[in-house]
Coordinates of C-alpha atoms in Angstrom, one line a residue:
X623 CA 73.5 172.4 79.8
X624 CA 73.2 172.0 76.1
X625 CA 75.0 175.9 75.6
X626 CA 78.2 177.1 76.8
X627 CA 76.9 180.6 76.9
X628 CA 75.1 179.6 80.0
X629 CA 78.3 179.9 82.1
X630 CA 78.0 182.9 81.0
X631 CA 74.3 183.9 82.6
X632 CA 75.2 182.0 85.6
X633 CA 78.3 183.9 86.2
X634 CA 77.4 187.3 85.2
X635 CA 73.4 186.8 88.1
X636 CA 76.7 185.8 90.4
X637 CA 78.8 188.7 90.2
X638 CA 77.5 190.6 88.0
X639 CA 79.7 193.6 89.0
X640 CA 82.7 192.0 89.4
X641 CA 85.4 192.5 86.6
X642 CA 85.4 189.7 83.9
X643 CA 88.5 190.2 81.6
X644 CA 91.8 192.4 82.3
X645 CA 93.4 193.5 78.8
X646 CA 96.1 195.4 80.1
X647 CA 94.2 199.6 80.5
X648 CA 90.4 197.8 79.6
X649 CA 88.5 196.4 82.3
X650 CA 85.4 194.9 82.1
X651 CA 82.4 193.4 84.4
X652 CA 80.6 189.9 84.1
X653 CA 77.3 192.0 83.1
X654 CA 78.6 194.1 80.7
X655 CA 80.6 191.8 79.2
X656 CA 76.7 189.7 78.8
X657 CA 74.4 192.5 77.3
X658 CA 77.1 194.0 75.1
X659 CA 77.2 190.1 73.6
X660 CA 73.1 189.6 74.3
X661 CA 73.2 193.3 72.0
X662 CA 75.9 191.7 69.5
X663 CA 73.7 188.4 69.0
X664 CA 70.4 190.9 68.9
X665 CA 72.5 192.5 65.7
X666 CA 73.1 189.0 63.9
X667 CA 69.7 187.8 64.4
X668 CA 68.0 191.1 62.6
X669 CA 71.1 190.8 59.5
X670 CA 69.8 187.4 59.5
X671 CA 74.0 186.1 59.8
X672 CA 73.7 182.5 60.2
X673 CA 77.0 180.0 60.7
X674 CA 80.6 180.5 60.8
X675 CA 81.7 183.8 61.9
X676 CA 85.2 185.1 60.6
X677 CA 86.9 187.2 64.0
X678 CA 89.5 189.3 62.1
X679 CA 90.9 190.8 66.0
X680 CA 93.7 190.2 68.2
X681 CA 93.1 188.7 71.4
X682 CA 91.1 191.1 73.3
X683 CA 87.7 191.8 75.7
X684 CA 86.0 192.6 72.2
X685 CA 87.0 190.2 70.7
X686 CA 85.5 187.3 73.6
X687 CA 82.2 189.9 73.1
X688 CA 82.1 189.3 69.5
X689 CA 82.9 185.2 70.7
X690 CA 80.3 185.2 72.7
X691 CA 77.2 187.4 70.6
X692 CA 77.6 184.3 67.9
X693 CA 76.7 182.5 70.6
X694 CA 73.9 184.1 71.4
X695 CA 72.6 183.9 68.2
X696 CA 74.0 180.3 67.3
X697 CA 76.3 181.0 64.9
X698 CA 79.6 179.1 65.7
X699 CA 83.0 181.5 65.1
X700 CA 86.5 180.8 64.1
X701 CA 89.2 183.5 64.5
X702 CA 91.8 184.3 62.3
X703 CA 95.5 185.4 63.3
X704 CA 95.2 189.7 62.0
X705 CA 99.6 188.3 60.7
X706 CA 99.0 185.9 58.8
X707 CA 99.6 186.0 55.3
X708 CA 97.0 186.8 52.5
X709 CA 97.5 183.0 51.4
X710 CA 96.8 181.2 54.2
X711 CA 93.8 183.1 54.6
X712 CA 92.1 182.9 50.9
X713 CA 92.8 179.3 52.0
X714 CA 90.2 179.2 55.4
X715 CA 87.4 181.1 52.7
X716 CA 87.3 179.1 50.4
X717 CA 87.6 176.4 52.3
X718 CA 84.9 177.6 54.8
X719 CA 83.1 179.4 52.5
X720 CA 82.5 182.1 54.7
X721 CA 80.3 185.5 54.6
X722 CA 80.5 187.0 57.3
X723 CA 84.1 188.9 59.3
X724 CA 83.9 190.8 62.2
X725 CA 87.1 193.0 62.7
X726 CA 87.9 196.6 64.6
X727 CA 88.6 199.4 64.0
X728 CA 92.2 198.9 64.1
X729 CA 91.6 196.6 61.5
X730 CA 88.9 197.2 58.9
X731 CA 91.6 198.5 56.5
X732 CA 93.7 195.6 56.4
X733 CA 89.8 194.1 57.0
X734 CA 89.1 195.2 53.7
X735 CA 91.9 194.6 52.1
X736 CA 92.3 191.0 52.9
X737 CA 88.6 189.5 52.8
X738 CA 86.9 191.4 49.5
X739 CA 84.1 190.1 48.6
X740 CA 82.7 189.2 52.5
X741 CA 80.6 191.7 54.4
X742 CA 82.6 193.2 57.2
X743 CA 81.2 193.7 60.7
X744 CA 82.9 196.4 63.2
X745 CA 82.7 194.8 66.8
X746 CA 81.1 198.2 68.3
X747 CA 78.5 198.1 65.3
X748 CA 77.9 194.8 68.0
X749 CA 77.7 196.3 70.8
X750 CA 76.2 199.0 69.8
X751 CA 73.1 197.3 68.7
X752 CA 70.0 197.7 70.1
X753 CA 69.1 194.0 72.8
X754 CA 66.4 192.3 71.9
X755 CA 65.8 189.2 74.9
X756 CA 62.5 187.6 73.9
X757 CA 64.6 187.0 70.1
X758 CA 68.0 185.9 72.0
X759 CA 66.0 183.3 74.2
X760 CA 64.2 182.1 71.0
X761 CA 66.9 181.3 69.7
X762 CA 68.6 180.0 72.6
X763 CA 65.9 177.5 73.1
X764 CA 66.5 176.2 70.0
X765 CA 69.5 175.1 70.2
X766 CA 71.4 171.5 70.5
X767 CA 74.2 170.7 71.8
X768 CA 76.0 169.9 68.9
X769 CA 75.5 172.4 67.6
X770 CA 79.2 174.2 66.1
X771 CA 81.3 176.7 69.2
X772 CA 84.4 176.6 67.0
X773 CA 86.6 175.6 64.2
X774 CA 90.3 175.8 65.1
X775 CA 92.9 176.3 62.2
X776 CA 95.9 174.0 62.2
X777 CA 98.8 174.3 59.9
X778 CA 97.5 171.3 58.0
X779 CA 100.2 168.4 56.2
X780 CA 99.4 169.8 52.6
X781 CA 100.2 173.4 53.0
X782 CA 95.7 173.3 53.3
X783 CA 94.5 174.5 56.3
X784 CA 92.0 172.0 58.4
X785 CA 89.3 174.2 60.5
X786 CA 88.6 171.5 63.6
X787 CA 85.1 171.6 64.7
X788 CA 84.6 171.6 68.1
X789 CA 80.6 171.7 69.0
X790 CA 79.4 172.3 72.8
X791 CA 78.9 169.1 74.3
X792 CA 82.0 168.8 73.9
X793 CA 83.4 172.1 75.3
X794 CA 81.6 171.5 78.4
X795 CA 82.1 168.4 79.5
X796 CA 85.8 168.7 79.8
X797 CA 85.3 171.9 80.7
X798 CA 83.4 170.7 83.8
X799 CA 85.8 167.9 85.0
X800 CA 88.8 170.3 83.6
X801 CA 87.6 173.5 86.4
X802 CA 86.4 170.2 89.0
X803 CA 89.3 168.1 88.8
X804 CA 92.1 170.7 89.3
X805 CA 89.7 173.2 91.9
X806 CA 89.6 176.3 90.0
X807 CA 87.2 178.6 91.9
X808 CA 86.1 182.2 91.5
X809 CA 88.8 183.2 93.5
X810 CA 91.4 182.2 90.4
X811 CA 92.9 184.7 88.4
X812 CA 93.8 183.6 85.1
X813 CA 97.4 184.0 83.4
X814 CA 96.2 183.3 79.6
X815 CA 99.5 183.0 77.4
X816 CA 97.7 181.5 73.9
X817 CA 96.6 183.0 71.1
X818 CA 92.5 182.5 70.2
X819 CA 92.9 180.4 67.3
X820 CA 95.0 177.8 69.6
X821 CA 92.8 175.0 71.7
X822 CA 95.1 176.1 74.8
X823 CA 93.0 179.0 75.6
X824 CA 89.4 177.5 75.6
X825 CA 90.7 176.3 78.8
X826 CA 91.4 179.8 80.5
X827 CA 88.1 181.4 79.1
X828 CA 86.0 179.0 79.6
X829 CA 87.1 177.7 83.0
X830 CA 87.5 181.4 83.8
X831 CA 83.5 182.1 83.0
X832 CA 81.7 179.1 84.2
X833 CA 83.7 179.4 87.4
X834 CA 83.3 183.9 87.7
X835 CA 86.8 183.8 88.1
X836 CA 88.8 186.8 87.0
X837 CA 90.7 186.7 83.0
X838 CA 94.0 188.4 82.8
X839 CA 94.3 188.1 78.6
X840 CA 98.9 189.1 78.2
X841 CA 99.8 190.6 75.8
X842 CA 101.7 189.2 72.9
X843 CA 104.5 191.7 73.6
X844 CA 105.6 191.1 76.9
X845 CA 107.4 187.5 75.6
X846 CA 109.7 188.5 74.3
X847 CA 110.7 190.9 77.4
X848 CA 110.9 188.2 80.3
X849 CA 111.1 190.7 83.0
X850 CA 108.7 192.5 81.7
X851 CA 106.3 189.8 81.5
X852 CA 106.9 188.9 85.2
X853 CA 106.0 192.5 86.9
X854 CA 102.8 192.7 84.6
X855 CA 101.5 188.4 86.3
X856 CA 102.5 189.8 89.8
X857 CA 101.1 193.0 89.9
X858 CA 98.4 191.2 88.5
X859 CA 98.3 188.4 91.9
X860 CA 97.6 185.3 89.4
X861 CA 96.6 182.0 90.9
X862 CA 96.6 179.8 87.1
X863 CA 98.9 179.0 84.4
X864 CA 97.6 177.3 82.2
X865 CA 101.1 177.8 79.6
X866 CA 102.9 175.6 76.2
X867 CA 105.2 174.7 77.8
X868 CA 107.6 176.7 74.7
X869 CA 106.2 179.5 77.2
X870 CA 107.0 178.0 80.8
X871 CA 110.1 177.4 79.5
X872 CA 110.8 181.3 78.1
X873 CA 111.0 182.3 82.1
X874 CA 113.3 179.7 83.0
X875 CA 115.3 180.0 80.2
X876 CA 116.3 183.8 81.2
X877 CA 116.0 183.2 84.4
X878 CA 113.6 184.8 85.1
X879 CA 112.6 183.1 88.1
X880 CA 115.7 185.4 90.0
X881 CA 114.0 188.0 89.2
X882 CA 110.8 188.0 90.6
X883 CA 108.6 184.8 91.4
X884 CA 104.6 184.7 90.8
X885 CA 104.2 183.4 94.6
X886 CA 100.3 183.8 94.6
X887 CA 100.2 181.1 91.4
X888 CA 98.6 177.1 92.8
X889 CA 98.2 175.5 89.7
X890 CA 100.6 175.4 86.5
X891 CA 99.1 173.0 83.9
X892 CA 101.6 173.0 80.1
X893 CA 101.2 171.0 77.3
X894 CA 102.0 171.0 73.7
X895 CA 105.5 170.2 74.0
X896 CA 107.8 167.7 76.0
X897 CA 108.4 169.9 79.3
X898 CA 111.7 169.3 79.3
X899 CA 112.9 167.9 83.4
X900 CA 116.0 171.0 84.0
X901 CA 113.1 173.9 83.3
X902 CA 110.3 171.6 85.4
X903 CA 112.2 172.0 88.4
X904 CA 112.7 175.3 88.8
X905 CA 110.0 175.6 88.6
X906 CA 108.9 173.6 91.4
X907 CA 112.0 175.1 92.9
X908 CA 110.6 178.5 93.4
X909 CA 106.5 177.1 93.8
X910 CA 107.3 174.5 96.3
X911 CA 103.4 174.4 97.4
X912 CA 102.4 175.0 93.4
X913 CA 100.9 171.6 92.1
X914 CA 101.6 170.9 88.2
X915 CA 99.6 169.3 85.7
X916 CA 101.2 168.1 82.5
X917 CA 98.3 167.2 80.3
X918 CA 97.7 166.1 76.5
X919 CA 95.7 166.0 73.6
X920 CA 95.6 167.6 70.1
X921 CA 92.7 170.2 69.5
X922 CA 90.5 167.8 67.3
X923 CA 89.4 166.0 71.0
X924 CA 88.7 169.1 73.3
X925 CA 91.7 170.4 74.7
X926 CA 93.6 168.2 76.7
X927 CA 92.4 163.7 76.7
X928 CA 94.8 162.8 79.8
X929 CA 96.4 164.1 83.3
X930 CA 99.2 163.8 85.2
X931 CA 99.8 165.6 88.3
X932 CA 103.3 166.3 89.0
X933 CA 104.5 163.6 92.1
X934 CA 107.8 165.7 93.6
X935 CA 108.5 163.8 95.3
X936 CA 109.9 161.5 92.4
X937 CA 112.8 161.5 90.1
X938 CA 111.8 161.6 86.1
X939 CA 113.4 160.3 83.0
X940 CA 110.2 161.1 81.3
X941 CA 107.1 163.0 82.3
X942 CA 104.0 160.5 82.2
X943 CA 101.2 162.7 79.7
X944 CA 99.0 160.1 83.1
X945 CA 95.6 158.5 82.7
X946 CA 92.7 159.4 80.9
X947 CA 89.7 162.2 81.5
X948 CA 87.3 160.7 83.2
X949 CA 84.9 159.2 80.4
X950 CA 87.1 159.3 77.7
X951 CA 88.7 156.5 76.2
X952 CA 92.0 156.7 75.6
X953 CA 94.0 153.5 73.9
X954 CA 96.9 152.4 72.3
X955 CA 97.0 150.8 68.5
X956 CA 99.7 148.7 67.4
X957 CA 100.3 148.7 63.2
X958 CA 97.7 146.0 63.0
X959 CA 95.7 147.5 65.3
X960 CA 95.2 145.7 67.7
X961 CA 94.2 147.0 71.4
X962 CA 98.7 147.7 73.1
X963 CA 97.7 146.9 76.9
X964 CA 101.4 145.8 78.5
X965 CA 103.9 148.3 79.3
X966 CA 106.6 149.4 77.4
X967 CA 105.0 148.7 74.2
X968 CA 104.8 151.6 72.1
X969 CA 101.5 152.6 70.0
X970 CA 99.8 155.0 67.9
X971 CA 97.3 156.6 70.5
X972 CA 93.8 156.7 69.5
X973 CA 90.7 158.7 71.2
X974 CA 86.9 158.0 71.7
X975 CA 84.8 159.8 73.0
X976 CA 82.5 163.2 73.5
X977 CA 85.2 165.6 73.7
X978 CA 85.9 164.3 69.8
X979 CA 85.5 166.8 67.3
X980 CA 83.0 167.2 64.5
X981 CA 85.9 166.8 62.7
X982 CA 87.2 168.9 59.3
X983 CA 85.3 172.0 58.2
X984 CA 84.4 171.2 54.6
X985 CA 86.8 168.4 54.8
X986 CA 85.2 164.7 54.4
X987 CA 87.5 163.3 52.9
X988 CA 90.4 164.0 55.6
X989 CA 87.7 163.4 58.7
X990 CA 86.7 159.9 57.7
X991 CA 90.6 158.9 56.6
X992 CA 91.1 160.3 60.8
X993 CA 87.8 160.0 62.5
X994 CA 88.2 156.1 62.1
X995 CA 85.4 152.6 63.3
X996 CA 87.2 151.1 66.5
X997 CA 88.5 148.4 64.6
X998 CA 88.8 146.7 67.6
X999 CA 84.8 146.9 67.8
X1000 CA 82.5 145.3 65.2
X1001 CA 79.5 145.5 67.0
X1002 CA 78.3 149.1 66.5
X1003 CA 79.4 152.8 65.8
X1004 CA 82.2 154.1 67.8
X1005 CA 84.1 157.0 66.4
X1006 CA 87.9 157.2 67.5
X1007 CA 90.5 160.1 66.8
X1008 CA 93.4 158.7 65.2
X1009 CA 95.8 161.6 66.8
X1010 CA 99.9 159.6 65.0
X1011 CA 101.1 160.5 68.3
X1012 CA 102.9 157.3 69.7
X1013 CA 102.7 156.3 73.8
X1014 CA 103.0 153.2 76.2
X1015 CA 102.4 152.8 79.4
X1016 CA 105.4 152.3 82.4
X1017 CA 105.5 150.4 85.1
X1018 CA 102.2 152.0 86.9
X1019 CA 99.7 152.1 83.7
X1020 CA 100.8 155.6 83.2
X1021 CA 101.0 156.4 79.8
X1022 CA 104.2 157.5 78.7
X1023 CA 104.8 160.3 75.6
X1024 CA 107.1 158.9 72.5
X1025 CA 107.0 161.1 69.9
X1026 CA 104.9 162.0 66.8
X1027 CA 104.8 158.8 64.3
X1028 CA 106.0 162.1 61.7
X1029 CA 109.3 162.7 64.5
X1030 CA 110.4 158.9 64.1
X1031 CA 112.4 158.7 61.3
X1032 CA 114.4 156.7 58.6
X1033 CA 118.1 156.9 58.7
X1034 CA 121.2 155.7 57.5
X1035 CA 119.3 152.2 57.9
X1036 CA 117.7 152.3 61.4
X1037 CA 115.1 154.4 62.9
X1038 CA 115.0 156.5 65.3
X1039 CA 112.6 158.7 67.4
X1040 CA 113.7 162.5 66.9
X1041 CA 113.1 163.1 70.8
X1042 CA 115.5 160.6 72.0
X1043 CA 117.9 163.1 70.7
X1044 CA 117.0 165.9 72.3
X1045 CA 116.8 163.6 75.6
X1046 CA 120.4 162.7 75.3
X1047 CA 121.3 166.5 74.0
X1048 CA 119.3 168.0 77.8
X1049 CA 121.0 165.3 79.4
X1050 CA 124.3 167.0 79.1
X1051 CA 125.1 169.4 81.3
X1052 CA 124.4 173.4 80.6
X1053 CA 122.6 172.5 77.6
X1054 CA 119.1 174.6 78.3
X1055 CA 117.4 173.4 75.6
X1056 CA 117.5 171.5 72.1
X1057 CA 114.9 170.5 69.1
X1058 CA 116.5 168.1 66.7
X1059 CA 115.0 168.7 63.3
X1060 CA 115.4 165.6 60.0
X1061 CA 116.2 167.5 57.1
X1062 CA 114.9 164.1 54.1
X1063 CA 116.0 165.5 50.8
X1064 CA 120.0 165.8 52.2
X1065 CA 119.0 163.0 55.0
X1066 CA 120.7 165.2 57.4
X1067 CA 120.1 165.3 61.4
X1068 CA 120.7 169.0 63.1
X1069 CA 120.9 170.1 66.3
X1070 CA 120.2 172.7 67.4
X1071 CA 120.4 174.5 71.1
X1072 CA 120.2 177.1 73.7
X1073 CA 123.3 176.9 76.7
X1074 CA 126.8 177.5 77.5
X1075 CA 128.6 175.1 76.3
X1076 CA 130.4 174.8 72.9
X1077 CA 129.7 173.3 70.4
X1078 CA 132.6 171.0 69.9
X1079 CA 131.8 169.4 73.3
X1080 CA 128.5 168.5 73.6
X1081 CA 129.4 166.9 70.6
X1082 CA 131.6 164.7 72.2
X1083 CA 130.4 164.2 75.5
X1084 CA 127.3 162.8 72.2
X1085 CA 129.4 160.0 71.2
X1086 CA 129.5 159.0 74.8
X1087 CA 125.3 158.6 75.2
X1088 CA 124.1 158.3 71.7
X1089 CA 125.4 155.0 68.9
X1090 CA 127.0 156.7 65.9
X1091 CA 124.0 156.6 63.6
X1092 CA 121.8 159.2 66.2
X1093 CA 124.5 161.8 66.3
X1094 CA 123.1 165.1 64.7
X1095 CA 125.4 165.5 60.9
X1096 CA 125.1 169.5 62.3
X1097 CA 124.7 171.0 66.0
X1098 CA 123.6 174.0 66.0
X1099 CA 123.9 176.9 69.2
X1100 CA 121.5 179.1 69.3
X1101 CA 121.0 182.4 71.5
X1102 CA 117.1 181.4 71.9
X1103 CA 114.1 179.4 69.6
X1104 CA 111.9 181.0 67.2
X1105 CA 107.9 179.8 68.5
X1106 CA 105.1 180.1 65.9
X1107 CA 101.9 182.0 66.3
X1108 CA 100.8 179.2 69.4
X1109 CA 104.2 179.2 71.4
X1110 CA 105.8 175.8 69.7
X1111 CA 109.2 175.4 68.5
X1112 CA 108.7 177.3 65.3
X1113 CA 110.9 173.6 63.1
X1114 CA 109.9 175.3 59.9
X1115 CA 111.9 178.5 60.5
X1116 CA 114.6 176.0 62.0
X1117 CA 114.9 174.0 59.1
X1118 CA 115.7 177.2 57.2
X1119 CA 117.9 179.0 59.9
X1120 CA 119.8 175.6 59.7
X1121 CA 121.9 177.1 56.5
X1122 CA 122.7 180.6 58.1
X1123 CA 126.3 180.7 58.6
X1124 CA 126.3 182.7 61.6
X1125 CA 125.2 179.5 63.2
X1126 CA 128.1 177.5 64.9
X1127 CA 128.1 173.6 63.6
X1128 CA 129.9 171.0 63.8

């Protein structure tokens, strides 16, 4: 297999009339999904459209048709979030030098404003175009598996977005293992939570298409209403949740599982942040027969490189991120680039294998900085990706996440991991969740938390479990955490909120 489009063609042949995607009141079967995608592919071929195709739509059926249309024409796609500010879109256009953008009726006027100078294509033109099977097959036969499939833009530490390029080979390698290990089947109904420009959604989309399962696209607005969200996923009998930690915590924070339990779910696979043990326990209590899996990996290594199946008989202090997927090499390097093998010694997670992305789009300098020769291999070319994440091996030789290099701060002469402060805050009774940030300019620590405990009481308890130099300068009680578009806690927004006089401080 050289092209992920084979997943769609195989499922279309096996299950032509089966519902492939549900988007609120819209549905599409595998046969129509495949045919519309071929029509769009023919459109791109006939109009000599090649390279990176930008897509400016909300997630939905038409978005996926555009994804597959670009694949059929041997192009790669990049979804642009419709709520991005103009300057960020300008940076993406400048980086990619893109010439084409596909949008829909509801966004076409905005697209004309944001993407001046680009050819703007309405998705309806793709679906209504005349299919030419011969042209589709000729292009497909010229495809190789290291051709790029998609480009996902990350925030970029300098403020300039970085476009991570992922190949067909990497996605095929990962999805084949992912669906086998976690026993996906054609009977699955997969509830999509993640935005389509976030790599968590890659697992939803391609696992579903490979297996001939049904993908249920959950509207983003439902995540601000846990009751409506639970009604929707229960009414649709979902079996699979591959979700960001924050999305799962949203339900437990507002006691959603006391209202309704999605009892058809047989697997919950979570990632993106450290899962608070309290929240995991609530899910496991309500779903005792469900498999829970912690997966880890940055965008640059195609979704995930390690996994850990939760042992419900164990009591966890920290959840491991586990062991590598087959055909992935994960090593820990110390500050001198020596490989760490002993237990409890912290090092940077570095990854090699087919999973590695092709680098950053039109940014060789950043690519060469992050994707380097393995310093312990002087015999042949072996590229490794430096994640910037820290970990150590526990007594079972499972990897345990130990924070970001970015979150390792120097404060009052001490090196501190912000996650260690979060862990202490979370251990206190009546705290639901916490997030600590560091204002380097003012040299102050801010501990944000959700819970029924008052600020003064929490600070008193923290004095008993943390050294003085790790105590937050201010504790701020929140009703909820702001989330970014990927469902993670928005630390930049928290930094803005720290001066809000409405927040309670101590």
